[in-house]
Amino acid sequence: MLAICTITNEPVNTKSVDLTLHIDTISTVKTDTTVSKLAVAVSTSVCLEKRRDLHKKFCLNDDSPIFRRNNKHMLFEDLEKYGYLVNPHAGLSPSGVKYGTPYIIQGLYSYHHYMQDRFDDNKWGCAYRSLQTLISWFRLQGYTEKPIPGHKEMQQVTSKIMFVSAGADLSSKGRELAQHFTTQGTPIMIGGGVLAHTILGVDFNDVTGDLKF
């Protein structure tokens, strides 16, 4: 049996929406007619209305963070200093699905793998590394500034799990996976038996059902 785990970025209550609007640095945002100065916000309740107003002025949704330090654009020099490979899937050749449409992650993530960070998890740490990759997406999109957790810290996650009886049946989930990458844009962890890996996108033909990862 295969289990597919996704961590969504949909706010589930008012508190989570407040968190997405948290601004933790002094910012000055200029438009042609407006200069908005925001003080340091030490909690989600401080300057909440000003943060909401800033989103409204720029016609931005309030379901994802925009004005946080982790949302800064990463230049080539930033990527070199980051310490992990970022978006290594970029530039891959087409998968070969005839008339297929690619649905891939939105934004940045860092690639995590066996033996990284001087920690020996060879042959058993694949699920942990996949989860680190998922969490890195939330960090690089500005949802959190907490460091990516280690193996001992990753014991509980909130997730959606999809089950299929065998790998061959995964193609039946093509439309659902395409919908996930379109609406959520996060990586997906897939595991079966003692192995796990990360899905960064699918190439899907919604007429024939052909699917590649």
mmCIF file of C-alpha atoms in Angstrom:
data_model
loop_
_atom_site.group_PDB
_atom_site.id
_atom_site.type_symbol
_atom_site.label_atom_id
_atom_site.label_comp_id
_atom_site.label_asym_id
_atom_site.label_seq_id
_atom_site.Cartn_x
_atom_site.Cartn_y
_atom_site.Cartn_z
ATOM 1 C CA MET A 1 0.000 0.000 0.000
ATOM 2 C CA LEU A 2 1.187 3.502 -0.815
ATOM 3 C CA ALA A 3 0.423 6.544 1.299
ATOM 4 C CA ILE A 4 0.640 10.059 -0.081
ATOM 5 C CA CYS A 5 1.098 12.816 2.481
ATOM 6 C CA THR A 6 0.535 16.499 1.749
ATOM 7 C CA ILE A 7 0.777 19.494 4.046
ATOM 8 C CA THR A 8 -1.620 22.167 2.850
ATOM 9 C CA ASN A 9 -1.245 25.905 3.215
ATOM 10 C CA GLU A 10 -4.933 26.699 3.629
ATOM 11 C CA PRO A 11 -5.764 28.726 6.755
ATOM 12 C CA VAL A 12 -8.159 26.784 8.961
ATOM 13 C CA ASN A 13 -9.225 29.545 11.342
ATOM 14 C CA THR A 14 -8.885 33.241 12.102
ATOM 15 C CA LYS A 15 -5.755 32.684 14.163
ATOM 16 C CA SER A 16 -3.919 31.058 11.271
ATOM 17 C CA VAL A 17 -4.900 33.937 8.985
ATOM 18 C CA ASP A 18 -3.424 36.377 11.493
ATOM 19 C CA LEU A 19 -0.187 34.409 11.477
ATOM 20 C CA THR A 20 0.112 34.643 7.712
ATOM 21 C CA LEU A 21 -0.033 38.432 7.925
ATOM 22 C CA HIS A 22 2.658 38.674 10.601
ATOM 23 C CA ILE A 23 5.392 41.172 9.736
ATOM 24 C CA ASP A 24 8.501 40.944 11.886
ATOM 25 C CA THR A 25 10.726 43.591 10.376
ATOM 26 C CA ILE A 26 10.478 47.358 9.928
ATOM 27 C CA SER A 27 9.193 47.958 6.410
ATOM 28 C CA THR A 28 8.504 50.986 4.251
ATOM 29 C CA VAL A 29 6.314 50.233 1.246
ATOM 30 C CA LYS A 30 5.877 52.893 -1.431
ATOM 31 C CA THR A 31 3.322 53.279 -4.199
ATOM 32 C CA ASP A 32 2.636 56.236 -6.483
ATOM 33 C CA THR A 33 0.258 57.728 -3.922
ATOM 34 C CA THR A 34 0.943 56.001 -0.611
ATOM 35 C CA VAL A 35 3.812 55.495 1.807
ATOM 36 C CA SER A 36 2.998 52.975 4.545
ATOM 37 C CA LYS A 37 5.345 52.548 7.488
ATOM 38 C CA LEU A 38 4.987 49.435 9.617
ATOM 39 C CA ALA A 39 6.593 49.038 13.041
ATOM 40 C CA VAL A 40 8.021 45.773 14.296
ATOM 41 C CA ALA A 41 5.176 43.357 15.027
ATOM 42 C CA VAL A 42 6.073 41.271 18.061
ATOM 43 C CA SER A 43 2.869 39.229 18.015
ATOM 44 C CA THR A 44 0.039 38.425 15.641
ATOM 45 C CA SER A 45 -2.224 40.981 17.332
ATOM 46 C CA VAL A 46 0.113 43.974 16.916
ATOM 47 C CA CYS A 47 -0.540 46.181 13.879
ATOM 48 C CA LEU A 48 -3.020 43.629 12.530
ATOM 49 C CA GLU A 49 -5.254 46.243 10.929
ATOM 50 C CA LYS A 50 -2.272 47.955 9.302
ATOM 51 C CA ARG A 51 -1.127 44.655 7.862
ATOM 52 C CA ARG A 52 -4.610 43.947 6.530
ATOM 53 C CA ASP A 53 -4.744 47.448 5.071
ATOM 54 C CA LEU A 54 -1.422 46.898 3.308
ATOM 55 C CA HIS A 55 -2.752 43.733 1.688
ATOM 56 C CA LYS A 56 -5.873 45.601 0.570
ATOM 57 C CA LYS A 57 -3.866 48.463 -0.931
ATOM 58 C CA PHE A 58 -1.939 46.022 -3.080
ATOM 59 C CA CYS A 59 -5.042 43.887 -3.825
ATOM 60 C CA LEU A 60 -3.443 40.857 -2.146
ATOM 61 C CA ASN A 61 -5.220 37.895 -0.582
ATOM 62 C CA ASP A 62 -4.876 37.435 3.169
ATOM 63 C CA ASP A 63 -4.375 33.661 3.017
ATOM 64 C CA SER A 64 -0.602 33.717 2.547
ATOM 65 C CA PRO A 65 2.329 35.812 3.823
ATOM 66 C CA ILE A 66 3.771 38.461 1.536
ATOM 67 C CA PHE A 67 5.782 40.966 3.575
ATOM 68 C CA ARG A 68 8.105 38.789 5.637
ATOM 69 C CA ARG A 69 11.866 38.433 5.420
ATOM 70 C CA ASN A 70 11.563 34.903 4.067
ATOM 71 C CA ASN A 71 9.516 36.243 1.151
ATOM 72 C CA LYS A 72 12.439 38.175 -0.274
ATOM 73 C CA HIS A 73 13.469 37.302 -3.806
ATOM 74 C CA MET A 74 16.468 34.969 -3.783
ATOM 75 C CA LEU A 75 19.163 36.115 -6.177
ATOM 76 C CA PHE A 76 21.823 33.755 -7.502
ATOM 77 C CA GLU A 77 24.192 34.868 -4.740
ATOM 78 C CA ASP A 78 21.531 34.074 -2.119
ATOM 79 C CA LEU A 79 21.048 30.573 -3.524
ATOM 80 C CA GLU A 80 24.789 29.920 -3.359
ATOM 81 C CA LYS A 81 24.883 30.896 0.320
ATOM 82 C CA TYR A 82 21.683 29.084 1.334
ATOM 83 C CA GLY A 83 23.438 25.813 2.126
ATOM 84 C CA TYR A 84 21.052 23.456 0.297
ATOM 85 C CA LEU A 85 20.116 22.924 -3.331
ATOM 86 C CA VAL A 86 17.045 25.013 -4.168
ATOM 87 C CA ASN A 87 14.563 23.871 -6.849
ATOM 88 C CA PRO A 88 16.861 21.282 -8.486
ATOM 89 C CA HIS A 89 13.946 20.196 -10.713
ATOM 90 C CA ALA A 90 14.136 23.455 -12.686
ATOM 91 C CA GLY A 91 15.240 22.897 -16.263
ATOM 92 C CA LEU A 92 14.324 19.208 -16.485
ATOM 93 C CA SER A 93 13.278 17.913 -19.895
ATOM 94 C CA PRO A 94 9.582 17.161 -20.604
ATOM 95 C CA SER A 95 8.412 13.805 -19.242
ATOM 96 C CA GLY A 96 7.058 12.555 -22.548
ATOM 97 C CA VAL A 97 3.334 12.288 -21.751
ATOM 98 C CA LYS A 98 1.622 12.912 -25.092
ATOM 99 C CA TYR A 99 -0.521 16.059 -24.898
ATOM 100 C CA GLY A 100 0.083 16.108 -21.168
ATOM 101 C CA THR A 101 -0.084 19.223 -19.022
ATOM 102 C CA PRO A 102 2.603 19.727 -16.358
ATOM 103 C CA TYR A 103 1.395 20.597 -12.861
ATOM 104 C CA ILE A 104 4.310 21.425 -10.578
ATOM 105 C CA ILE A 105 5.014 23.019 -7.231
ATOM 106 C CA GLN A 106 4.730 26.775 -6.890
ATOM 107 C CA GLY A 107 7.581 28.645 -5.243
ATOM 108 C CA LEU A 108 10.866 27.482 -3.748
ATOM 109 C CA TYR A 109 11.947 24.434 -1.747
ATOM 110 C CA SER A 110 15.283 22.995 -0.669
ATOM 111 C CA TYR A 111 16.376 19.448 -1.460
ATOM 112 C CA HIS A 112 17.087 17.181 1.532
ATOM 113 C CA HIS A 113 18.596 13.703 1.269
ATOM 114 C CA TYR A 114 20.430 10.890 3.068
ATOM 115 C CA MET A 115 23.563 11.726 5.086
ATOM 116 C CA GLN A 116 22.911 15.469 5.016
ATOM 117 C CA ASP A 117 23.876 17.757 7.926
ATOM 118 C CA ARG A 118 26.457 15.203 9.081
ATOM 119 C CA PHE A 119 23.692 12.829 10.180
ATOM 120 C CA ASP A 120 23.885 9.171 9.167
ATOM 121 C CA ASP A 121 20.385 8.053 8.160
ATOM 122 C CA ASN A 122 21.472 5.936 5.215
ATOM 123 C CA LYS A 123 18.785 3.441 4.093
ATOM 124 C CA TRP A 124 16.222 4.490 6.723
ATOM 125 C CA GLY A 125 15.813 8.278 6.696
ATOM 126 C CA CYS A 126 13.995 8.762 3.384
ATOM 127 C CA ALA A 127 10.642 9.749 4.929
ATOM 128 C CA TYR A 128 12.339 12.216 7.281
ATOM 129 C CA ARG A 129 14.251 13.811 4.413
ATOM 130 C CA SER A 130 11.113 14.008 2.301
ATOM 131 C CA LEU A 131 9.288 15.734 5.151
ATOM 132 C CA GLN A 132 12.184 18.175 5.544
ATOM 133 C CA THR A 133 11.785 19.027 1.862
ATOM 134 C CA LEU A 134 8.057 19.657 2.386
ATOM 135 C CA ILE A 135 8.697 21.859 5.418
ATOM 136 C CA SER A 136 11.367 23.818 3.544
ATOM 137 C CA TRP A 137 8.652 24.933 1.106
ATOM 138 C CA PHE A 138 6.706 26.588 3.933
ATOM 139 C CA ARG A 139 9.889 28.209 5.228
ATOM 140 C CA LEU A 140 10.943 29.608 1.858
ATOM 141 C CA GLN A 141 7.416 30.889 1.171
ATOM 142 C CA GLY A 142 7.482 32.849 4.427
ATOM 143 C CA TYR A 143 4.922 30.862 6.435
ATOM 144 C CA THR A 144 7.501 30.314 9.179
ATOM 145 C CA GLU A 145 11.033 31.330 10.085
ATOM 146 C CA LYS A 146 11.640 28.330 12.311
ATOM 147 C CA PRO A 147 14.590 26.175 11.213
ATOM 148 C CA ILE A 148 13.895 22.938 9.382
ATOM 149 C CA PRO A 149 13.465 20.288 12.105
ATOM 150 C CA GLY A 150 15.767 17.338 12.615
ATOM 151 C CA HIS A 151 14.767 13.689 12.852
ATOM 152 C CA LYS A 152 13.936 13.778 16.564
ATOM 153 C CA GLU A 153 11.670 16.804 16.144
ATOM 154 C CA MET A 154 9.604 15.377 13.292
ATOM 155 C CA GLN A 155 7.278 13.082 15.189
ATOM 156 C CA GLN A 156 3.920 14.759 14.531
ATOM 157 C CA VAL A 157 2.596 16.542 11.467
ATOM 158 C CA THR A 158 -0.811 17.710 10.310
ATOM 159 C CA SER A 159 -1.422 16.254 6.893
ATOM 160 C CA LYS A 160 -3.808 14.801 4.371
ATOM 161 C CA ILE A 161 -3.156 11.147 3.507
ATOM 162 C CA MET A 162 -4.307 9.454 0.307
ATOM 163 C CA PHE A 163 -4.059 5.661 0.013
ATOM 164 C CA VAL A 164 -3.679 3.449 -3.045
ATOM 165 C CA SER A 165 -3.252 -0.327 -2.951
ATOM 166 C CA ALA A 166 -0.262 -0.413 -5.327
ATOM 167 C CA GLY A 167 1.970 1.902 -7.297
ATOM 168 C CA ALA A 168 0.189 0.988 -10.520
ATOM 169 C CA ASP A 169 -3.020 2.455 -9.081
ATOM 170 C CA LEU A 170 -1.438 5.858 -8.555
ATOM 171 C CA SER A 171 -2.402 6.919 -12.070
ATOM 172 C CA SER A 172 -6.036 6.926 -10.914
ATOM 173 C CA LYS A 173 -5.145 9.865 -8.667
ATOM 174 C CA GLY A 174 -3.810 11.995 -11.523
ATOM 175 C CA ARG A 175 -6.653 14.504 -11.508
ATOM 176 C CA GLU A 176 -6.500 14.873 -7.728
ATOM 177 C CA LEU A 177 -2.731 15.380 -7.797
ATOM 178 C CA ALA A 178 -3.039 17.940 -10.602
ATOM 179 C CA GLN A 179 -5.656 19.783 -8.547
ATOM 180 C CA HIS A 180 -3.341 19.800 -5.535
ATOM 181 C CA PHE A 181 -0.453 21.381 -7.436
ATOM 182 C CA THR A 182 -2.819 23.914 -9.007
ATOM 183 C CA THR A 183 -4.488 25.038 -5.776
ATOM 184 C CA GLN A 184 -1.859 24.333 -3.098
ATOM 185 C CA GLY A 185 1.477 24.167 -4.901
ATOM 186 C CA THR A 186 3.286 22.286 -2.120
ATOM 187 C CA PRO A 187 5.505 19.213 -2.555
ATOM 188 C CA ILE A 188 4.002 15.788 -1.800
ATOM 189 C CA MET A 189 5.598 12.932 0.137
ATOM 190 C CA ILE A 190 4.850 9.421 -1.102
ATOM 191 C CA GLY A 191 5.755 6.236 0.725
ATOM 192 C CA GLY A 192 5.268 2.495 0.350
ATOM 193 C CA GLY A 193 6.842 -0.303 2.367
ATOM 194 C CA VAL A 194 10.127 1.038 3.734
ATOM 195 C CA LEU A 195 10.710 3.668 1.044
ATOM 196 C CA ALA A 196 9.556 7.256 0.598
ATOM 197 C CA HIS A 197 10.212 10.025 -1.881
ATOM 198 C CA THR A 198 8.967 13.477 -2.818
ATOM 199 C CA ILE A 199 6.712 14.365 -5.757
ATOM 200 C CA LEU A 200 7.340 17.857 -7.127
ATOM 201 C CA GLY A 201 4.784 17.735 -9.918
ATOM 202 C CA VAL A 202 2.909 15.576 -12.399
ATOM 203 C CA ASP A 203 2.498 15.535 -16.163
ATOM 204 C CA PHE A 204 -1.115 14.539 -16.719
ATOM 205 C CA ASN A 205 -3.349 14.007 -19.737
ATOM 206 C CA ASP A 206 -6.895 14.408 -18.420
ATOM 207 C CA VAL A 207 -8.352 12.716 -21.513
ATOM 208 C CA THR A 208 -6.310 9.499 -21.597
ATOM 209 C CA GLY A 209 -5.363 9.463 -17.910
ATOM 210 C CA ASP A 210 -1.651 9.089 -18.745
ATOM 211 C CA LEU A 211 0.452 10.275 -15.827
ATOM 212 C CA LYS A 212 4.139 10.711 -15.044
ATOM 213 C CA PHE A 213 5.855 12.209 -12.006
#
